[in-house]
Amino acid sequence: MSTGANFADFKSDKKPTWCPGCGDFGTMNGILKALSNTGATPENTFFVAGIGCSGKIGTYVRTYSIHGVHGRALPVGCGAKIANPNLEVMVAGGDGDGFSIGAAHFIHAVRRNVNMTYIVMDNRIYGLTKGQYSPTSGTDLKTNTSPSGTHMPPLDPLALALSSQGTFIAQAFSSDLKRLIEILEAAINHNGFAFVNVFSPCVTYNKVDTYQYFRDTLVDVDDIGHDPADYEAAKKLIFDHETEYQGILYQNPNSISYEDSHGL
Ligand code: SF4
C-alpha cells in the first residue's frame, strides 16, 4: 500500500555525519523505503532514537522524532504508542545502547508486545565513543578496552528476544537492501513488537565484523526453507551459534499486541 509519501519525503535536509561507508547509511535507507512502501506518512510516524552513532538517525528523518536518553529509547516509544495507537512508532539505536544499559528495557518491551518496530544497528562495537567493546562484540575482538579480546561470549539478541516471548524476531544486513526492506516491511506490518537486528558495519573501529565478513557468512533462512511460524525450528536456528542467519527467524502468527489485550 502507498499513500503517496515516498522515500524522499521521509528524509530531512540534514547531511549525515556518519563516517563514509558506515553501515548506518544502508540501514536508514532501508527503514525509510520500508516506511514508504507500507503506506506510512511522515506526519503519522514517530521516531525514537537511542544514543550513539546510530542514534543520529532521528535528525536525518523528516518525521516527528525524539533523541532518547541512553538505553531508554524503548520506554519512550512504548509510551507514545500507548498514548496514540494510530502512530507508526519506530525505535532505532545501537547494540551498546540497546543491549548494555538498555537490556532490561529490551526484555520488558519484547514481552509487553506493544505494536511498534525496534531496529538495532548492530556493529558489535561502540563507535561514537571511539571503539570500545560492546555487548555483541566477539570473544576475540581486540578493541581499546579489550586489547587481547573480550574473553566473554557475546550477548545473543535473538535468543534474548525469544526467551522474552518475542513475537517477531528477525535479522538483516545493511548492505543487502532488497532483503532488508522486505524484512522491515514485515516488521512494520506485524501486530506486536517487531525486533530487527541489522548488521551495520562500523568501518572505522571494527575490522572483523566487516561487509565482507557478512557477505561471506550470512545464511538466509528463506534459502533453507525455514518457516518463521515454526517455534521449534526458530529456536534451533537462533541457538545455532555456529551460523549467522538473516531473515525472519520467528513470527508468531497469533500475536496479541498490548493494544489488543488492553482494548486500545
Ligand atoms: Fe559508523 Fe563506526 Fe563511523 Fe560511528 S564510528 S559513524 S558506527 S563507521
Coordinates of C-alpha atoms and ligand atoms in Angstrom, one line a residue:
M1 CA 0.0 0.0 0.0
S2 CA 1.2 3.5 -0.7
T3 CA -0.4 6.8 0.3
G4 CA 1.8 9.0 -1.9
A5 CA 4.6 9.5 0.7
N6 CA 7.8 8.3 -0.9
F7 CA 11.3 7.7 0.3
A8 CA 12.5 11.3 -0.1
D9 CA 9.5 12.6 1.9
F10 CA 10.9 10.8 5.0
K11 CA 14.4 12.4 4.7
S12 CA 15.3 15.6 6.4
D13 CA 17.7 18.2 4.8
K14 CA 20.4 17.4 7.4
K15 CA 23.5 15.8 5.9
P16 CA 24.5 12.7 7.9
T17 CA 27.9 12.9 9.7
W18 CA 28.4 9.2 9.8
C19 CA 31.8 8.1 8.5
P20 CA 31.9 7.4 4.8
G21 CA 30.9 3.7 4.3
C22 CA 29.2 3.3 7.7
G23 CA 26.5 0.6 7.7
D24 CA 24.1 3.0 9.2
F25 CA 23.5 4.7 5.8
G26 CA 22.1 1.4 4.3
T27 CA 20.0 0.7 7.4
M28 CA 18.5 4.2 7.4
N29 CA 17.7 3.9 3.6
G30 CA 16.1 0.5 4.2
I31 CA 13.9 1.9 7.1
L32 CA 12.7 4.9 5.1
K33 CA 11.9 2.8 2.0
A34 CA 10.0 0.2 4.1
L35 CA 8.0 3.0 5.7
S36 CA 7.0 4.5 2.3
N37 CA 6.2 1.0 1.0
T38 CA 3.9 0.2 3.9
G39 CA 1.9 3.4 3.5
A40 CA 3.2 5.3 6.5
T41 CA 3.4 9.1 6.2
P42 CA 6.0 11.4 7.8
E43 CA 3.3 13.2 9.8
N44 CA 2.0 9.9 11.3
T45 CA 5.4 8.5 12.1
F46 CA 7.2 8.9 15.4
F47 CA 10.9 8.1 15.5
V48 CA 12.7 7.5 18.8
A49 CA 16.5 7.3 18.6
G50 CA 18.9 5.9 21.1
I51 CA 22.3 7.3 21.9
G52 CA 25.4 6.6 19.8
C53 CA 26.3 6.9 16.1
S54 CA 23.1 5.2 15.1
G55 CA 21.1 7.5 17.4
K56 CA 21.8 10.4 15.0
I57 CA 19.1 8.9 12.7
G58 CA 16.5 10.9 14.5
T59 CA 18.0 14.0 13.0
Y60 CA 18.1 12.7 9.5
V61 CA 14.4 11.7 9.2
R62 CA 11.6 14.1 8.5
T63 CA 9.1 12.7 10.9
Y64 CA 8.3 13.5 14.5
S65 CA 11.3 12.3 16.5
I66 CA 13.0 12.4 19.8
H67 CA 16.5 11.6 20.8
G68 CA 16.0 9.3 23.8
V69 CA 18.2 9.0 26.9
H70 CA 20.9 6.4 26.7
G71 CA 19.3 2.9 26.8
R72 CA 15.8 4.4 27.3
A73 CA 14.5 4.8 23.8
L74 CA 12.2 1.8 24.1
P75 CA 10.0 3.0 27.0
V76 CA 9.6 6.4 25.3
G77 CA 8.4 4.6 22.1
C78 CA 6.1 2.3 24.2
G79 CA 4.6 5.3 25.9
A80 CA 4.0 7.2 22.7
K81 CA 2.3 4.2 21.0
I82 CA 0.0 3.5 24.0
A83 CA -0.9 7.2 24.2
N84 CA -1.7 7.4 20.5
P85 CA -2.2 3.9 18.9
N86 CA -2.6 5.4 15.5
L87 CA 1.1 6.5 15.3
E88 CA 3.6 4.4 13.4
V89 CA 6.3 4.1 16.1
M90 CA 9.9 3.3 15.1
V91 CA 12.7 3.0 17.6
A92 CA 16.3 2.7 16.4
G93 CA 19.6 2.5 18.3
G94 CA 22.8 0.6 18.5
D95 CA 24.0 -2.6 20.2
G96 CA 25.7 -0.7 23.0
D97 CA 22.7 1.5 23.7
G98 CA 20.1 -1.3 23.4
F99 CA 21.8 -4.4 24.9
S100 CA 24.0 -2.9 27.6
I101 CA 22.3 -0.1 29.6
G102 CA 19.1 -0.7 27.7
A103 CA 19.0 -4.5 28.1
A104 CA 16.3 -4.6 30.8
H105 CA 14.1 -2.2 28.8
F106 CA 14.6 -4.5 25.8
I107 CA 13.4 -7.6 27.7
H108 CA 10.3 -5.9 29.0
A109 CA 9.4 -4.1 25.7
V110 CA 9.6 -7.5 24.0
R111 CA 7.2 -9.2 26.5
R112 CA 4.9 -6.2 26.6
N113 CA 4.3 -6.6 22.8
V114 CA 3.3 -3.1 22.0
N115 CA 2.7 -2.7 18.3
M116 CA 5.9 -1.0 17.2
T117 CA 9.2 -1.7 15.4
Y118 CA 12.6 -1.8 17.1
I119 CA 15.7 -1.7 14.8
V120 CA 19.1 -2.2 16.3
M121 CA 22.0 -1.2 14.1
D122 CA 24.4 -3.8 15.4
N123 CA 28.1 -3.1 14.6
R124 CA 29.4 -5.1 17.5
I125 CA 31.3 -2.1 18.9
Y126 CA 30.9 1.3 20.5
G127 CA 31.6 3.7 17.6
L128 CA 30.7 7.2 18.9
T129 CA 33.0 6.8 21.9
K130 CA 35.8 5.6 19.7
G131 CA 36.0 1.8 19.7
Q132 CA 35.2 0.1 23.0
Y133 CA 33.8 -3.5 23.0
S134 CA 30.0 -3.7 23.2
P135 CA 27.7 -6.5 24.4
T136 CA 27.7 -8.1 21.0
S137 CA 31.5 -8.0 20.4
G138 CA 33.0 -11.3 19.6
T139 CA 35.2 -13.1 22.2
D140 CA 38.4 -12.4 20.3
L141 CA 37.6 -8.8 19.2
K142 CA 40.5 -6.6 20.1
T143 CA 39.4 -3.0 21.0
N144 CA 40.6 -0.1 23.1
T145 CA 39.1 -1.8 26.1
S146 CA 39.8 -5.4 25.2
P147 CA 43.4 -5.4 23.9
S148 CA 43.6 -9.2 23.9
G149 CA 39.9 -9.8 23.2
T150 CA 36.9 -9.6 25.4
H151 CA 37.3 -13.1 26.9
M152 CA 33.5 -13.2 27.1
P153 CA 30.8 -14.8 24.9
P154 CA 28.8 -12.1 23.1
L155 CA 25.2 -11.4 24.1
D156 CA 22.8 -13.0 21.7
P157 CA 20.0 -10.5 20.9
L158 CA 17.8 -13.0 19.1
A159 CA 18.0 -15.6 21.9
L160 CA 17.2 -12.9 24.4
A161 CA 14.2 -11.8 22.4
L162 CA 13.0 -15.4 22.0
S163 CA 13.3 -16.1 25.7
S164 CA 11.4 -12.9 26.5
Q165 CA 8.4 -14.3 24.5
G166 CA 9.1 -12.2 21.4
T167 CA 6.5 -12.4 18.6
F168 CA 8.7 -11.1 15.7
I169 CA 12.4 -11.7 15.7
A170 CA 14.5 -11.0 12.6
Q171 CA 18.0 -10.2 11.4
A172 CA 19.2 -8.4 8.4
F173 CA 22.2 -6.8 6.8
S174 CA 22.5 -3.1 5.8
S175 CA 24.2 -3.9 2.5
D176 CA 21.5 -6.3 1.3
L177 CA 19.0 -3.6 0.8
K178 CA 16.3 -5.5 -1.0
R179 CA 16.1 -8.1 1.7
L180 CA 16.4 -5.5 4.5
I181 CA 13.4 -3.7 3.1
E182 CA 11.3 -6.9 2.8
I183 CA 12.1 -7.8 6.4
L184 CA 11.4 -4.3 7.7
E185 CA 8.1 -4.2 5.8
A186 CA 7.0 -7.4 7.5
A187 CA 8.2 -5.9 10.9
I188 CA 6.1 -2.8 10.4
N189 CA 3.1 -4.8 9.4
H190 CA 3.4 -7.2 12.4
N191 CA 0.8 -7.0 15.1
G192 CA 3.0 -6.6 18.1
F193 CA 6.6 -5.7 19.0
A194 CA 8.8 -6.4 16.0
F195 CA 12.6 -6.7 16.6
V196 CA 15.0 -6.5 13.7
N197 CA 18.7 -6.8 14.4
V198 CA 20.5 -5.2 11.5
F199 CA 24.2 -5.8 10.9
S200 CA 25.5 -2.3 10.1
P201 CA 29.3 -2.5 9.9
C202 CA 31.4 0.1 11.7
V203 CA 34.2 0.7 9.1
T204 CA 36.3 2.8 11.4
Y205 CA 36.6 0.7 14.5
N206 CA 35.6 -2.9 13.8
K207 CA 37.9 -4.6 11.3
V208 CA 36.5 -8.0 12.0
D209 CA 32.7 -7.8 11.5
T210 CA 33.1 -6.2 8.1
Y211 CA 30.9 -6.1 5.0
Q212 CA 33.0 -8.9 3.5
Y213 CA 32.6 -11.0 6.6
F214 CA 28.8 -10.8 6.5
R215 CA 28.7 -11.3 2.7
D216 CA 30.8 -14.5 3.2
T217 CA 28.9 -15.9 6.2
L218 CA 25.3 -14.9 6.3
V219 CA 22.8 -17.7 5.6
D220 CA 19.3 -16.5 4.5
V221 CA 16.6 -18.5 6.3
D222 CA 14.5 -18.4 3.1
D223 CA 17.2 -20.3 1.3
I224 CA 16.9 -23.2 3.8
G225 CA 13.1 -23.4 3.7
H226 CA 12.6 -22.1 7.2
D227 CA 9.0 -21.5 8.3
P228 CA 9.1 -18.5 10.7
A229 CA 5.8 -19.6 12.4
D230 CA 7.5 -22.9 13.5
Y231 CA 8.7 -22.0 17.0
E232 CA 10.8 -25.2 17.5
A233 CA 12.6 -24.6 14.2
A234 CA 13.2 -21.0 15.1
K235 CA 14.6 -22.0 18.4
K236 CA 17.0 -24.3 16.7
L237 CA 18.3 -21.6 14.3
I238 CA 18.5 -19.0 17.0
F239 CA 20.6 -21.2 19.3
D240 CA 22.8 -22.4 16.5
H241 CA 25.8 -20.1 17.4
E242 CA 27.9 -21.6 14.6
T243 CA 25.9 -19.9 11.9
E244 CA 24.9 -16.2 11.3
Y245 CA 21.4 -16.0 9.8
Q246 CA 19.4 -13.3 8.1
G247 CA 15.7 -13.2 7.6
I248 CA 12.6 -13.6 9.8
L249 CA 13.6 -16.2 12.4
Y250 CA 10.4 -16.2 14.3
Q251 CA 6.9 -14.7 13.8
N252 CA 4.0 -15.7 16.0
P253 CA 1.0 -15.7 13.6
N254 CA -1.3 -15.4 16.6
S255 CA 0.4 -12.5 18.2
I256 CA -1.8 -10.5 20.6
S257 CA -0.5 -7.0 20.9
Y258 CA -0.6 -4.9 24.1
E259 CA -3.2 -2.7 22.4
D260 CA -5.4 -5.8 21.6
S261 CA -5.2 -7.1 25.1
H262 CA -5.9 -3.7 26.7
G263 CA -8.7 -2.7 24.3
L264 CA -6.9 0.3 23.0
Ligands
SF4_1 FE1 29.7 4.4 11.7 FE2 31.7 3.5 13.1 FE3 31.9 5.9 12.0 FE4 30.2 5.5 14.0 S1 32.4 5.4 14.1 S2 29.7 6.6 12.1 S3 29.5 3.4 13.7 S4 31.7 3.9 10.9

